[in-house]
Short mmCIF file of N, CA and C in Angstrom, two decimals:
data_model
loop_
_atom_site.label_atom_id
_atom_site.label_comp_id
_atom_site.label_asym_id
_atom_site.label_seq_id
_atom_site.Cartn_x
_atom_site.Cartn_y
_atom_site.Cartn_z
N MET N 490 -4.55 -10.72 -6.51
CA MET N 490 -5.17 -9.76 -7.58
C MET N 490 -6.64 -10.71 -8.38
N ASN N 491 -7.82 -10.11 -8.27
CA ASN N 491 -8.87 -10.73 -8.15
C ASN N 491 -9.44 -10.52 -9.53
N TYR N 492 -9.61 -11.38 -10.21
CA TYR N 492 -10.34 -10.85 -11.69
C TYR N 492 -12.34 -11.02 -11.33
N THR N 493 -12.75 -9.96 -11.92
CA THR N 493 -14.35 -10.47 -11.75
C THR N 493 -15.37 -10.07 -13.06
N LEU N 494 -15.47 -10.83 -13.15
CA LEU N 494 -16.98 -11.10 -13.98
C LEU N 494 -17.88 -9.86 -14.32
N GLN N 495 -17.75 -8.10 -15.54
CA GLN N 495 -18.37 -7.36 -15.96
C GLN N 495 -19.93 -7.62 -15.96
N PRO N 496 -21.14 -6.92 -15.29
CA PRO N 496 -22.61 -6.99 -15.03
C PRO N 496 -22.53 -6.51 -17.54
N LEU N 497 -23.98 -7.45 -17.08
CA LEU N 497 -24.97 -7.49 -18.68
C LEU N 497 -24.77 -6.11 -18.62
N PRO N 498 -24.59 -5.44 -20.01
CA PRO N 498 -25.28 -4.13 -20.56
C PRO N 498 -26.29 -3.96 -20.04
N ASP N 499 -27.32 -5.64 -20.34
CA ASP N 499 -28.92 -5.49 -20.39
C ASP N 499 -29.60 -6.34 -19.65
N GLU N 500 -30.84 -6.32 -19.33
CA GLU N 500 -31.21 -7.51 -18.02
C GLU N 500 -30.99 -8.37 -19.61
N ILE N 501 -31.39 -9.90 -18.37
CA ILE N 501 -31.00 -11.21 -19.42
C ILE N 501 -31.88 -11.47 -19.78
N SER N 502 -33.34 -11.07 -19.61
CA SER N 502 -34.32 -11.20 -20.94
C SER N 502 -34.11 -10.53 -22.32
N ALA N 503 -32.84 -9.57 -22.25
CA ALA N 503 -33.04 -8.45 -23.78
C ALA N 503 -33.03 -9.20 -25.26
N LEU N 504 -32.35 -10.67 -24.88
CA LEU N 504 -31.81 -10.84 -26.23
C LEU N 504 -33.43 -12.39 -26.50
N GLU N 505 -34.49 -12.04 -25.28
CA GLU N 505 -35.76 -12.87 -25.48
C GLU N 505 -36.58 -13.24 -26.78
N PRO N 506 -36.32 -12.62 -27.93
CA PRO N 506 -37.01 -13.13 -29.11
C PRO N 506 -36.10 -14.20 -30.10
N ILE N 507 -34.40 -13.82 -29.67
CA ILE N 507 -33.13 -14.05 -30.05
C ILE N 507 -33.14 -15.62 -29.52
N ILE N 508 -32.69 -15.50 -28.39
CA ILE N 508 -32.17 -16.93 -26.93
C ILE N 508 -33.06 -16.44 -25.94
N ASP N 509 -33.34 -17.52 -25.68
CA ASP N 509 -34.61 -17.35 -23.89
C ASP N 509 -33.55 -16.83 -23.05
N THR N 510 -34.63 -16.59 -21.69
CA THR N 510 -33.69 -15.76 -21.03
C THR N 510 -33.38 -17.02 -20.01
N LYS N 511 -33.61 -18.19 -20.32
CA LYS N 511 -33.24 -19.41 -19.03
C LYS N 511 -31.86 -20.24 -19.89
N THR N 512 -31.60 -20.18 -21.29
CA THR N 512 -30.05 -20.51 -21.81
C THR N 512 -29.48 -19.10 -21.37
N MET N 513 -29.70 -18.25 -21.45
CA MET N 513 -28.62 -16.94 -20.83
C MET N 513 -28.49 -16.59 -19.65
N ASP N 514 -29.45 -16.92 -19.00
CA ASP N 514 -28.59 -17.36 -17.43
C ASP N 514 -27.71 -18.68 -17.40
N ILE N 515 -27.95 -19.35 -17.54
CA ILE N 515 -27.22 -20.84 -17.66
C ILE N 515 -25.85 -19.76 -18.07
N TYR N 516 -25.72 -19.66 -19.66
CA TYR N 516 -24.34 -19.63 -19.73
C TYR N 516 -23.97 -18.21 -19.00
N PHE N 517 -24.60 -17.01 -18.70
CA PHE N 517 -23.94 -16.22 -17.45
C PHE N 517 -23.36 -16.53 -16.53
N ASN N 518 -24.24 -17.69 -15.96
CA ASN N 518 -23.93 -17.84 -14.73
C ASN N 518 -22.62 -18.66 -14.62
N LYS N 519 -22.46 -19.60 -16.07
CA LYS N 519 -21.62 -20.93 -16.51
C LYS N 519 -20.01 -19.88 -15.92
N HIS N 520 -20.22 -18.33 -16.91
CA HIS N 520 -18.81 -17.35 -16.72
C HIS N 520 -19.21 -16.68 -15.65
N ARG N 521 -19.84 -16.96 -14.76
CA ARG N 521 -19.43 -16.47 -13.05
C ARG N 521 -18.69 -17.71 -12.33
N THR N 522 -18.62 -19.05 -12.62
CA THR N 522 -18.79 -19.87 -12.16
C THR N 522 -16.94 -20.33 -12.50
N TYR N 523 -16.81 -19.63 -14.05
CA TYR N 523 -15.17 -19.96 -14.67
C TYR N 523 -14.31 -18.68 -13.33
N VAL N 524 -15.06 -17.44 -13.91
CA VAL N 524 -14.22 -16.75 -12.77
C VAL N 524 -13.84 -16.69 -11.38
N ASP N 525 -15.16 -17.55 -11.28
CA ASP N 525 -15.02 -17.80 -8.97
C ASP N 525 -13.92 -19.00 -9.03
N ASN N 526 -13.61 -19.75 -9.74
CA ASN N 526 -13.40 -20.85 -9.64
C ASN N 526 -11.45 -20.38 -10.22
N LEU N 527 -11.56 -19.43 -11.01
CA LEU N 527 -9.98 -19.10 -11.01
C LEU N 527 -9.58 -17.82 -10.22
N ASN N 528 -10.20 -17.51 -9.64
CA ASN N 528 -9.74 -16.85 -8.43
C ASN N 528 -9.71 -17.67 -6.89
N LYS N 529 -10.14 -18.06 -6.57
CA LYS N 529 -10.03 -19.61 -5.76
C LYS N 529 -8.63 -20.56 -6.74
N ALA N 530 -8.83 -20.63 -7.34
CA ALA N 530 -6.69 -21.34 -7.82
C ALA N 530 -5.93 -20.66 -7.68
N LEU N 531 -6.21 -19.11 -7.81
CA LEU N 531 -4.96 -18.18 -8.15
C LEU N 531 -5.05 -18.08 -5.99
N ASP N 532 -5.70 -17.87 -5.68
CA ASP N 532 -5.54 -17.67 -4.56
C ASP N 532 -4.43 -18.94 -3.62
N GLU N 533 -4.67 -20.32 -4.08
CA GLU N 533 -4.47 -21.36 -3.65
C GLU N 533 -2.55 -21.40 -3.87
N MET N 534 -2.59 -20.71 -5.65
CA MET N 534 -1.22 -21.05 -5.94
C MET N 534 -0.70 -20.38 -5.17
N ARG N 535 1.08 -20.97 -5.09
CA ARG N 535 2.35 -20.27 -3.95
C ARG N 535 3.21 -20.16 -5.17
N ILE N 536 4.12 -19.00 -5.76
CA ILE N 536 5.09 -19.24 -6.80
C ILE N 536 6.15 -20.26 -6.50
N GLU N 537 6.03 -20.75 -5.41
CA GLU N 537 7.41 -22.02 -5.10
C GLU N 537 7.18 -22.90 -5.40
N ASP N 538 5.71 -23.36 -5.77
CA ASP N 538 5.47 -24.61 -6.31
C ASP N 538 6.04 -24.99 -8.36
N TYR N 539 5.46 -23.52 -8.37
CA TYR N 539 6.80 -23.67 -10.38
C TYR N 539 7.92 -23.28 -9.93
N LEU N 540 8.84 -23.34 -9.32
CA LEU N 540 10.39 -23.10 -9.27
C LEU N 540 10.82 -24.40 -9.20
#
């Protein structure tokens, strides 16, 4: 089972007057990295390791 990060409903610059695009890009890409690392960890897990 792989987890996916849902796409943003608006452009990454949609909150520009309040939050700049660079900050949103960093924030969203960190979440993408978290999801990718979670999927990688789940792929490497074996149930035998936890019994």
